[in-house]
Amino acid sequence: MKTLLLIDIQNDFMPGGALAVPDGDEIIPVVNALMVDFDLIVATQDWHPPDHGSFAANHPGAKFFDQIELDGLPQTLWPVHCVQNTGGALFAPSLETRRIDRLFTKGINPRIDSYSGFFDNGHRASTGMGEWLKARGVRQLSVAGVATDYCVKYTVLDALAEGFEVEVIAEACRGVNLGAGDVECALEEMRQAGARIV
Ligand code: VGL
Ligand code: ZN
């Protein structure tokens, strides 16, 4: 079963969005064209409540990109983004969402962030995506989306740990690059962990 996993292709991660990924919109025509080659298409959606602990606005005196501790885990603070039932959380309008077979939301618990589509950042709770994919007989995943250096990376690392064979479609991914070279480092880390970067 050729399976495409689309990570967080949502308005807030597109140019003009609350947590814009540079050139994030460039992946959409690439992803739309890729879809025809796959039997199963699964998407993740960052889906935070307004009081989410990853938002700088919920920590008095904190700034974007500060590092704090949240419930015992290191946490980068972000602008308010992908709030449930807001326009910013919707898929980018040019994405061909009709082809998506199943959606998994993440980042719902206000006490913990969830970069990976499989588990929260503490591996405390599963989204159910791994179990769902395995129940359908999926063994290989091709991954595209944003951000290469956060949600794509952690999803890919968890997918490998869960025993999936993983291919990252680099031209269908874009990253935040908070630090220079973060995207390159993320791709290298995924490669080291056993992913194919294509
Ligand atoms: C993401 C930061 C915060 C992502 C989500 O989709 O990569 N990054 N929430
Ligand atoms: Zn988020």
mmCIF file of N, CA and C in Angstrom, residues 27-159:
data_model
loop_
_atom_site.group_PDB
_atom_site.id
_atom_site.type_symbol
_atom_site.label_atom_id
_atom_site.label_comp_id
_atom_site.label_asym_id
_atom_site.label_seq_id
_atom_site.Cartn_x
_atom_site.Cartn_y
_atom_site.Cartn_z
ATOM 1 N N ILE A 27 5.402 23.935 -1.637
ATOM 2 C CA ILE A 27 5.259 22.467 -1.622
ATOM 3 C C ILE A 27 3.897 22.028 -2.162
ATOM 4 N N ILE A 28 2.916 22.931 -2.178
ATOM 5 C CA ILE A 28 1.540 22.489 -2.461
ATOM 6 C C ILE A 28 1.366 21.919 -3.867
ATOM 7 N N PRO A 29 1.828 22.608 -4.926
ATOM 8 C CA PRO A 29 1.703 21.980 -6.254
ATOM 9 C C PRO A 29 2.474 20.668 -6.343
ATOM 10 N N VAL A 30 3.583 20.579 -5.637
ATOM 11 C CA VAL A 30 4.373 19.344 -5.649
ATOM 12 C C VAL A 30 3.577 18.225 -4.989
ATOM 13 N N VAL A 31 2.978 18.533 -3.839
ATOM 14 C CA VAL A 31 2.178 17.528 -3.113
ATOM 15 C C VAL A 31 0.960 17.115 -3.935
ATOM 16 N N ASN A 32 0.264 18.088 -4.520
ATOM 17 C CA ASN A 32 -0.924 17.761 -5.323
ATOM 18 C C ASN A 32 -0.567 16.818 -6.462
ATOM 19 N N ALA A 33 0.592 17.057 -7.077
ATOM 20 C CA ALA A 33 1.016 16.206 -8.190
ATOM 21 C C ALA A 33 1.422 14.821 -7.700
ATOM 22 N N LEU A 34 2.005 14.759 -6.497
ATOM 23 C CA LEU A 34 2.440 13.475 -5.931
ATOM 24 C C LEU A 34 1.270 12.558 -5.603
ATOM 25 N N MET A 35 0.149 13.159 -5.195
ATOM 26 C CA MET A 35 -0.973 12.384 -4.651
ATOM 27 C C MET A 35 -1.426 11.260 -5.584
ATOM 28 N N VAL A 36 -1.366 11.513 -6.890
ATOM 29 C CA VAL A 36 -1.881 10.514 -7.837
ATOM 30 C C VAL A 36 -1.095 9.205 -7.797
ATOM 31 N N ASP A 37 0.133 9.256 -7.254
ATOM 32 C CA ASP A 37 0.972 8.050 -7.208
ATOM 33 C C ASP A 37 0.720 7.185 -5.975
ATOM 34 N N PHE A 38 -0.208 7.588 -5.110
ATOM 35 C CA PHE A 38 -0.378 6.878 -3.836
ATOM 36 C C PHE A 38 -1.762 6.259 -3.703
ATOM 37 N N ASP A 39 -1.791 5.119 -2.960
ATOM 38 C CA ASP A 39 -3.049 4.414 -2.708
ATOM 39 C C ASP A 39 -3.760 4.974 -1.489
ATOM 40 N N LEU A 40 -2.959 5.467 -0.548
ATOM 41 C CA LEU A 40 -3.529 5.923 0.722
ATOM 42 C C LEU A 40 -2.849 7.239 1.093
ATOM 43 N N ILE A 41 -3.646 8.221 1.477
ATOM 44 C CA ILE A 41 -3.087 9.526 1.857
ATOM 45 C C ILE A 41 -3.620 9.897 3.237
ATOM 46 N N VAL A 42 -2.664 10.137 4.142
ATOM 47 C CA VAL A 42 -2.995 10.449 5.534
ATOM 48 C C VAL A 42 -2.378 11.810 5.840
ATOM 49 N N ALA A 43 -3.110 12.636 6.577
ATOM 50 C CA ALA A 43 -2.606 13.973 6.894
ATOM 51 C C ALA A 43 -2.668 14.219 8.393
ATOM 52 N N THR A 44 -1.701 14.993 8.887
ATOM 53 C CA THR A 44 -1.765 15.459 10.276
ATOM 54 C C THR A 44 -2.139 16.936 10.277
ATOM 55 N N GLN A 45 -2.712 17.346 11.396
ATOM 56 C CA GLN A 45 -3.152 18.730 11.561
ATOM 57 C C GLN A 45 -2.779 19.155 12.978
ATOM 58 N N ASP A 46 -1.972 20.224 13.078
ATOM 59 C CA ASP A 46 -1.659 20.817 14.369
ATOM 60 C C ASP A 46 -2.960 21.476 14.839
ATOM 61 N N TRP A 47 -3.395 21.171 16.065
ATOM 62 C CA TRP A 47 -4.779 21.484 16.445
ATOM 63 C C TRP A 47 -4.817 21.861 17.928
ATOM 64 N N HIS A 48 -4.381 23.096 18.200
ATOM 65 C CA HIS A 48 -4.179 23.511 19.592
ATOM 66 C C HIS A 48 -5.404 24.215 20.179
ATOM 67 N N PRO A 49 -5.670 23.989 21.468
ATOM 68 C CA PRO A 49 -6.653 24.834 22.162
ATOM 69 C C PRO A 49 -6.024 26.212 22.407
ATOM 70 N N PRO A 50 -6.840 27.254 22.610
ATOM 71 C CA PRO A 50 -6.290 28.607 22.788
ATOM 72 C C PRO A 50 -5.349 28.729 23.982
ATOM 73 N N ASP A 51 -5.498 27.874 24.992
ATOM 74 C CA ASP A 51 -4.642 27.973 26.191
ATOM 75 C C ASP A 51 -3.419 27.051 26.099
ATOM 76 N N HIS A 52 -3.012 26.703 24.887
ATOM 77 C CA HIS A 52 -1.912 25.742 24.766
ATOM 78 C C HIS A 52 -0.598 26.297 25.337
ATOM 79 N N GLY A 53 0.106 25.434 26.055
ATOM 80 C CA GLY A 53 1.347 25.818 26.731
ATOM 81 C C GLY A 53 2.519 26.095 25.813
ATOM 82 N N SER A 54 2.399 25.831 24.511
ATOM 83 C CA SER A 54 3.492 26.146 23.577
ATOM 84 C C SER A 54 3.399 27.572 23.052
ATOM 85 N N PHE A 55 2.343 28.296 23.443
ATOM 86 C CA PHE A 55 2.179 29.668 22.947
ATOM 87 C C PHE A 55 2.849 30.651 23.911
ATOM 88 N N ALA A 56 3.754 31.477 23.382
ATOM 89 C CA ALA A 56 4.424 32.481 24.221
ATOM 90 C C ALA A 56 3.389 33.345 24.941
ATOM 91 N N ALA A 57 2.274 33.627 24.259
ATOM 92 C CA ALA A 57 1.244 34.506 24.817
ATOM 93 C C ALA A 57 0.648 33.958 26.117
ATOM 94 N N ASN A 58 0.809 32.669 26.358
ATOM 95 C CA ASN A 58 0.252 32.075 27.582
ATOM 96 C C ASN A 58 1.254 32.023 28.725
ATOM 97 N N HIS A 59 2.437 32.684 28.527
ATOM 98 C CA HIS A 59 3.464 32.739 29.571
ATOM 99 C C HIS A 59 3.861 34.196 29.748
ATOM 100 N N PRO A 60 3.343 34.861 30.791
ATOM 101 C CA PRO A 60 3.600 36.289 30.966
ATOM 102 C C PRO A 60 5.086 36.619 30.874
ATOM 103 N N GLY A 61 5.435 37.615 30.064
ATOM 104 C CA GLY A 61 6.819 38.062 29.936
ATOM 105 C C GLY A 61 7.641 37.264 28.944
ATOM 106 N N ALA A 62 7.114 36.165 28.436
ATOM 107 C CA ALA A 62 7.892 35.335 27.509
ATOM 108 C C ALA A 62 7.784 35.876 26.090
ATOM 109 N N LYS A 63 8.807 35.576 25.291
ATOM 110 C CA LYS A 63 8.842 35.995 23.891
ATOM 111 C C LYS A 63 8.821 34.750 22.990
ATOM 112 N N PHE A 64 8.481 35.000 21.708
ATOM 113 C CA PHE A 64 8.539 33.913 20.732
ATOM 114 C C PHE A 64 9.937 33.302 20.736
ATOM 115 N N PHE A 65 9.994 32.024 20.603
ATOM 116 C CA PHE A 65 11.221 31.247 20.431
ATOM 117 C C PHE A 65 12.045 31.129 21.717
ATOM 118 N N ASP A 66 11.546 31.696 22.850
ATOM 119 C CA ASP A 66 12.182 31.417 24.148
ATOM 120 C C ASP A 66 12.085 29.915 24.413
ATOM 121 N N GLN A 67 13.041 29.422 25.198
ATOM 122 C CA GLN A 67 13.008 28.011 25.617
ATOM 123 C C GLN A 67 12.559 27.976 27.069
ATOM 124 N N ILE A 68 11.551 27.190 27.353
ATOM 125 C CA ILE A 68 11.098 27.031 28.728
ATOM 126 C C ILE A 68 10.990 25.533 29.037
ATOM 127 N N GLU A 69 10.527 25.244 30.255
ATOM 128 C CA GLU A 69 10.196 23.865 30.589
ATOM 129 C C GLU A 69 8.686 23.801 30.735
ATOM 130 N N LEU A 70 8.084 22.829 30.078
ATOM 131 C CA LEU A 70 6.628 22.664 30.128
ATOM 132 C C LEU A 70 6.352 21.243 30.615
ATOM 133 N N ASP A 71 5.790 21.151 31.819
ATOM 134 C CA ASP A 71 5.474 19.834 32.381
ATOM 135 C C ASP A 71 6.671 18.878 32.324
ATOM 136 N N GLY A 72 7.863 19.430 32.644
ATOM 137 C CA GLY A 72 9.058 18.589 32.724
ATOM 138 C C GLY A 72 9.797 18.379 31.419
ATOM 139 N N LEU A 73 9.315 18.994 30.323
ATOM 140 C CA LEU A 73 9.982 18.826 29.026
ATOM 141 C C LEU A 73 10.443 20.177 28.493
ATOM 142 N N PRO A 74 11.597 20.196 27.785
ATOM 143 C CA PRO A 74 12.002 21.450 27.138
ATOM 144 C C PRO A 74 10.965 21.847 26.088
ATOM 145 N N GLN A 75 10.672 23.130 26.003
ATOM 146 C CA GLN A 75 9.633 23.597 25.084
ATOM 147 C C GLN A 75 10.068 24.921 24.459
ATOM 148 N N THR A 76 10.027 24.988 23.136
ATOM 149 C CA THR A 76 10.198 26.264 22.432
ATOM 150 C C THR A 76 8.843 26.960 22.438
ATOM 151 N N LEU A 77 8.850 28.258 22.689
ATOM 152 C CA LEU A 77 7.584 29.009 22.672
ATOM 153 C C LEU A 77 7.336 29.596 21.294
ATOM 154 N N TRP A 78 6.108 29.435 20.825
ATOM 155 C CA TRP A 78 5.734 29.830 19.474
ATOM 156 C C TRP A 78 4.673 30.921 19.507
ATOM 157 N N PRO A 79 4.527 31.642 18.402
ATOM 158 C CA PRO A 79 3.348 32.514 18.287
ATOM 159 C C PRO A 79 2.080 31.642 18.354
ATOM 160 N N VAL A 80 0.979 32.252 18.737
ATOM 161 C CA VAL A 80 -0.302 31.531 18.724
ATOM 162 C C VAL A 80 -0.545 31.041 17.291
ATOM 163 N N HIS A 81 -0.744 29.739 17.123
ATOM 164 C CA HIS A 81 -0.908 29.182 15.770
ATOM 165 C C HIS A 81 -1.822 27.967 15.804
ATOM 166 N N CYS A 82 -2.449 27.694 14.703
ATOM 167 C CA CYS A 82 -3.271 26.488 14.515
ATOM 168 C C CYS A 82 -4.224 26.252 15.677
ATOM 169 N N VAL A 83 -4.941 27.312 16.051
ATOM 170 C CA VAL A 83 -5.948 27.172 17.107
ATOM 171 C C VAL A 83 -7.173 26.482 16.503
ATOM 172 N N GLN A 84 -7.672 25.507 17.242
ATOM 173 C CA GLN A 84 -8.816 24.692 16.803
ATOM 174 C C GLN A 84 -9.942 25.578 16.274
ATOM 175 N N ASN A 85 -10.489 25.174 15.140
ATOM 176 C CA ASN A 85 -11.648 25.869 14.538
ATOM 177 C C ASN A 85 -11.383 27.319 14.158
ATOM 178 N N THR A 86 -10.111 27.661 13.870
ATOM 179 C CA THR A 86 -9.816 28.980 13.300
ATOM 180 C C THR A 86 -9.283 28.765 11.881
ATOM 181 N N GLY A 87 -9.299 29.824 11.092
ATOM 182 C CA GLY A 87 -8.836 29.744 9.707
ATOM 183 C C GLY A 87 -7.385 29.311 9.606
ATOM 184 N N GLY A 88 -6.582 29.717 10.566
ATOM 185 C CA GLY A 88 -5.160 29.370 10.534
ATOM 186 C C GLY A 88 -4.905 27.881 10.648
ATOM 187 N N ALA A 89 -5.856 27.169 11.232
ATOM 188 C CA ALA A 89 -5.684 25.720 11.414
ATOM 189 C C ALA A 89 -6.167 24.932 10.203
ATOM 190 N N LEU A 90 -6.858 25.591 9.289
ATOM 191 C CA LEU A 90 -7.369 24.887 8.102
ATOM 192 C C LEU A 90 -6.226 24.516 7.167
ATOM 193 N N PHE A 91 -6.449 23.484 6.382
ATOM 194 C CA PHE A 91 -5.477 23.147 5.345
ATOM 195 C C PHE A 91 -5.371 24.314 4.365
ATOM 196 N N ALA A 92 -4.190 24.490 3.804
ATOM 197 C CA ALA A 92 -3.995 25.531 2.794
ATOM 198 C C ALA A 92 -5.027 25.310 1.684
ATOM 199 N N PRO A 93 -5.685 26.377 1.214
ATOM 200 C CA PRO A 93 -6.824 26.201 0.310
ATOM 201 C C PRO A 93 -6.476 25.513 -1.004
ATOM 202 N N SER A 94 -5.237 25.643 -1.477
ATOM 203 C CA SER A 94 -4.910 25.020 -2.765
ATOM 204 C C SER A 94 -4.530 23.552 -2.631
ATOM 205 N N LEU A 95 -4.444 23.048 -1.393
ATOM 206 C CA LEU A 95 -4.159 21.625 -1.211
ATOM 207 C C LEU A 95 -5.385 20.807 -1.611
ATOM 208 N N GLU A 96 -5.164 19.744 -2.379
ATOM 209 C CA GLU A 96 -6.298 18.906 -2.819
ATOM 210 C C GLU A 96 -6.725 17.955 -1.715
ATOM 211 N N THR A 97 -7.512 18.471 -0.796
ATOM 212 C CA THR A 97 -7.863 17.718 0.411
ATOM 213 C C THR A 97 -8.830 16.568 0.136
ATOM 214 N N ARG A 98 -9.512 16.599 -1.009
ATOM 215 C CA ARG A 98 -10.452 15.506 -1.301
ATOM 216 C C ARG A 98 -9.764 14.156 -1.366
ATOM 217 N N ARG A 99 -8.459 14.177 -1.679
ATOM 218 C CA ARG A 99 -7.736 12.912 -1.792
ATOM 219 C C ARG A 99 -7.260 12.367 -0.436
ATOM 220 N N ILE A 100 -7.468 13.138 0.634
ATOM 221 C CA ILE A 100 -6.987 12.696 1.951
ATOM 222 C C ILE A 100 -7.973 11.678 2.528
ATOM 223 N N ASP A 101 -7.449 10.482 2.873
ATOM 224 C CA ASP A 101 -8.299 9.403 3.380
ATOM 225 C C ASP A 101 -8.553 9.513 4.873
ATOM 226 N N ARG A 102 -7.547 10.020 5.603
ATOM 227 C CA ARG A 102 -7.704 10.048 7.053
ATOM 228 C C ARG A 102 -6.859 11.183 7.630
ATOM 229 N N LEU A 103 -7.395 11.814 8.653
ATOM 230 C CA LEU A 103 -6.753 12.968 9.284
ATOM 231 C C LEU A 103 -6.477 12.630 10.748
ATOM 232 N N PHE A 104 -5.296 12.981 11.228
ATOM 233 C CA PHE A 104 -4.995 12.848 12.655
ATOM 234 C C PHE A 104 -4.612 14.218 13.205
ATOM 235 N N THR A 105 -5.288 14.627 14.263
ATOM 236 C CA THR A 105 -4.963 15.906 14.903
ATOM 237 C C THR A 105 -3.980 15.653 16.041
ATOM 238 N N LYS A 106 -3.242 16.693 16.393
ATOM 239 C CA LYS A 106 -2.226 16.581 17.453
ATOM 240 C C LYS A 106 -2.051 17.934 18.115
ATOM 241 N N GLY A 107 -1.481 17.916 19.333
ATOM 242 C CA GLY A 107 -1.245 19.173 20.046
ATOM 243 C C GLY A 107 -2.466 19.669 20.787
ATOM 244 N N ILE A 108 -3.365 18.738 21.110
ATOM 245 C CA ILE A 108 -4.638 19.107 21.740
ATOM 246 C C ILE A 108 -4.490 19.317 23.258
ATOM 247 N N ASN A 109 -3.656 18.506 23.887
ATOM 248 C CA ASN A 109 -3.454 18.640 25.338
ATOM 249 C C ASN A 109 -2.662 19.923 25.613
ATOM 250 N N PRO A 110 -3.233 20.873 26.383
ATOM 251 C CA PRO A 110 -2.549 22.156 26.602
ATOM 252 C C PRO A 110 -1.236 22.031 27.372
ATOM 253 N N ARG A 111 -1.016 20.898 28.055
ATOM 254 C CA ARG A 111 0.172 20.742 28.915
ATOM 255 C C ARG A 111 1.370 20.182 28.157
ATOM 256 N N ILE A 112 1.193 19.773 26.903
ATOM 257 C CA ILE A 112 2.318 19.135 26.196
ATOM 258 C C ILE A 112 2.191 19.390 24.697
ATOM 259 N N ASP A 113 3.354 19.648 24.052
ATOM 260 C CA ASP A 113 3.329 19.869 22.601
ATOM 261 C C ASP A 113 3.467 18.527 21.887
ATOM 262 N N SER A 114 3.177 18.528 20.607
ATOM 263 C CA SER A 114 3.209 17.299 19.832
ATOM 264 C C SER A 114 3.706 17.614 18.430
ATOM 265 N N TYR A 115 5.004 17.496 18.231
ATOM 266 C CA TYR A 115 5.554 17.736 16.898
ATOM 267 C C TYR A 115 5.292 16.529 16.000
ATOM 268 N N SER A 116 5.422 15.351 16.584
ATOM 269 C CA SER A 116 5.218 14.129 15.807
ATOM 270 C C SER A 116 3.737 13.858 15.600
ATOM 271 N N GLY A 117 3.423 13.262 14.465
ATOM 272 C CA GLY A 117 2.053 12.840 14.216
ATOM 273 C C GLY A 117 1.679 11.554 14.939
ATOM 274 N N PHE A 118 2.683 10.898 15.559
ATOM 275 C CA PHE A 118 2.430 9.615 16.232
ATOM 276 C C PHE A 118 2.199 9.768 17.732
ATOM 277 N N PHE A 119 3.075 10.571 18.384
ATOM 278 C CA PHE A 119 3.040 10.713 19.846
ATOM 279 C C PHE A 119 3.281 12.169 20.216
ATOM 280 N N ASP A 120 2.906 12.531 21.453
ATOM 281 C CA ASP A 120 3.292 13.852 21.959
ATOM 282 C C ASP A 120 4.803 13.851 22.235
ATOM 283 N N ASN A 121 5.336 15.046 22.567
ATOM 284 C CA ASN A 121 6.788 15.188 22.697
ATOM 285 C C ASN A 121 7.375 14.388 23.859
ATOM 286 N N GLY A 122 6.544 13.942 24.799
ATOM 287 C CA GLY A 122 7.028 13.115 25.898
ATOM 288 C C GLY A 122 6.744 11.640 25.667
ATOM 289 N N HIS A 123 6.207 11.315 24.487
ATOM 290 C CA HIS A 123 5.782 9.937 24.178
ATOM 291 C C HIS A 123 4.825 9.422 25.254
ATOM 292 N N ARG A 124 4.003 10.313 25.778
ATOM 293 C CA ARG A 124 3.061 9.932 26.847
ATOM 294 C C ARG A 124 1.753 9.421 26.253
ATOM 295 N N ALA A 125 1.321 10.015 25.141
ATOM 296 C CA ALA A 125 0.058 9.588 24.525
ATOM 297 C C ALA A 125 0.243 9.436 23.016
ATOM 298 N N SER A 126 -0.421 8.435 22.471
ATOM 299 C CA SER A 126 -0.403 8.185 21.027
ATOM 300 C C SER A 126 -1.586 8.894 20.384
ATOM 301 N N THR A 127 -1.395 9.318 19.140
ATOM 302 C CA THR A 127 -2.538 9.885 18.394
ATOM 303 C C THR A 127 -3.397 8.765 17.800
ATOM 304 N N GLY A 128 -2.857 7.541 17.798
ATOM 305 C CA GLY A 128 -3.553 6.420 17.164
ATOM 306 C C GLY A 128 -3.139 6.207 15.714
ATOM 307 N N MET A 129 -2.306 7.105 15.183
ATOM 308 C CA MET A 129 -1.963 7.006 13.761
ATOM 309 C C MET A 129 -1.142 5.745 13.451
ATOM 310 N N GLY A 130 -0.172 5.431 14.307
ATOM 311 C CA GLY A 130 0.659 4.251 14.062
ATOM 312 C C GLY A 130 -0.176 2.982 14.057
ATOM 313 N N GLU A 131 -1.059 2.858 15.032
ATOM 314 C CA GLU A 131 -1.924 1.680 15.137
ATOM 315 C C GLU A 131 -2.831 1.601 13.913
ATOM 316 N N TRP A 132 -3.364 2.743 13.509
ATOM 317 C CA TRP A 132 -4.282 2.790 12.366
ATOM 318 C C TRP A 132 -3.573 2.353 11.092
ATOM 319 N N LEU A 133 -2.356 2.884 10.870
ATOM 320 C CA LEU A 133 -1.591 2.533 9.664
ATOM 321 C C LEU A 133 -1.254 1.044 9.666
ATOM 322 N N LYS A 134 -0.820 0.531 10.822
ATOM 323 C CA LYS A 134 -0.446 -0.885 10.895
ATOM 324 C C LYS A 134 -1.664 -1.772 10.653
ATOM 325 N N ALA A 135 -2.798 -1.372 11.181
ATOM 326 C CA ALA A 135 -4.026 -2.161 10.982
ATOM 327 C C ALA A 135 -4.402 -2.232 9.501
ATOM 328 N N ARG A 136 -3.979 -1.226 8.727
ATOM 329 C CA ARG A 136 -4.269 -1.246 7.295
ATOM 330 C C ARG A 136 -3.175 -1.919 6.494
ATOM 331 N N GLY A 137 -2.168 -2.448 7.164
ATOM 332 C CA GLY A 137 -1.094 -3.153 6.476
ATOM 333 C C GLY A 137 -0.024 -2.258 5.886
ATOM 334 N N VAL A 138 0.000 -1.002 6.304
ATOM 335 C CA VAL A 138 1.004 -0.065 5.777
ATOM 336 C C VAL A 138 2.364 -0.367 6.395
ATOM 337 N N ARG A 139 3.399 -0.444 5.542
ATOM 338 C CA ARG A 139 4.758 -0.698 6.033
ATOM 339 C C ARG A 139 5.732 0.381 5.621
ATOM 340 N N GLN A 140 5.387 1.081 4.532
ATOM 341 C CA GLN A 140 6.280 2.119 4.019
ATOM 342 C C GLN A 140 5.529 3.426 4.004
ATOM 343 N N LEU A 141 6.237 4.515 4.328
ATOM 344 C CA LEU A 141 5.616 5.837 4.316
ATOM 345 C C LEU A 141 6.481 6.784 3.515
ATOM 346 N N SER A 142 5.842 7.593 2.672
ATOM 347 C CA SER A 142 6.517 8.721 2.032
ATOM 348 C C SER A 142 5.986 9.967 2.723
ATOM 349 N N VAL A 143 6.901 10.844 3.143
ATOM 350 C CA VAL A 143 6.502 11.960 3.995
ATOM 351 C C VAL A 143 6.785 13.289 3.311
ATOM 352 N N ALA A 144 5.810 14.208 3.423
ATOM 353 C CA ALA A 144 5.948 15.566 2.886
ATOM 354 C C ALA A 144 5.249 16.523 3.834
ATOM 355 N N GLY A 145 5.652 17.797 3.804
ATOM 356 C CA GLY A 145 4.944 18.788 4.612
ATOM 357 C C GLY A 145 5.880 19.762 5.295
ATOM 358 N N VAL A 146 5.372 20.367 6.362
ATOM 359 C CA VAL A 146 6.125 21.352 7.143
ATOM 360 C C VAL A 146 5.983 21.025 8.629
ATOM 361 N N ALA A 147 6.895 21.432 9.454
ATOM 362 C CA ALA A 147 8.178 22.036 9.108
ATOM 363 C C ALA A 147 9.242 20.940 9.157
ATOM 364 N N THR A 148 10.135 20.937 8.171
ATOM 365 C CA THR A 148 11.155 19.889 8.079
ATOM 366 C C THR A 148 11.883 19.699 9.403
ATOM 367 N N ASP A 149 12.197 20.832 10.077
ATOM 368 C CA ASP A 149 13.026 20.777 11.284
ATOM 369 C C ASP A 149 12.217 20.581 12.567
ATOM 370 N N TYR A 150 10.891 20.462 12.470
ATOM 371 C CA TYR A 150 10.081 20.172 13.664
ATOM 372 C C TYR A 150 9.154 18.986 13.401
ATOM 373 N N CYS A 151 7.988 19.267 12.879
ATOM 374 C CA CYS A 151 6.980 18.201 12.825
ATOM 375 C C CYS A 151 7.324 17.110 11.829
ATOM 376 N N VAL A 152 7.937 17.468 10.703
ATOM 377 C CA VAL A 152 8.344 16.416 9.755
ATOM 378 C C VAL A 152 9.412 15.542 10.413
ATOM 379 N N LYS A 153 10.422 16.190 10.988
ATOM 380 C CA LYS A 153 11.525 15.425 11.599
ATOM 381 C C LYS A 153 11.026 14.471 12.679
ATOM 382 N N TYR A 154 10.249 14.983 13.627
ATOM 383 C CA TYR A 154 9.831 14.117 14.744
ATOM 384 C C TYR A 154 8.854 13.037 14.287
ATOM 385 N N THR A 155 8.053 13.331 13.293
ATOM 386 C CA THR A 155 7.161 12.302 12.752
ATOM 387 C C THR A 155 7.980 11.190 12.094
ATOM 388 N N VAL A 156 8.987 11.587 11.333
ATOM 389 C CA VAL A 156 9.827 10.598 10.639
ATOM 390 C C VAL A 156 10.598 9.750 11.650
ATOM 391 N N LEU A 157 11.162 10.372 12.677
ATOM 392 C CA LEU A 157 11.926 9.605 13.677
ATOM 393 C C LEU A 157 11.011 8.607 14.392
ATOM 394 N N ASP A 158 9.796 9.033 14.731
ATOM 395 C CA ASP A 158 8.853 8.104 15.376
ATOM 396 C C ASP A 158 8.424 7.002 14.412
ATOM 397 N N ALA A 159 8.226 7.349 13.145
ATOM 398 C CA ALA A 159 7.818 6.337 12.158
ATOM 399 C C ALA A 159 8.885 5.250 12.048
#
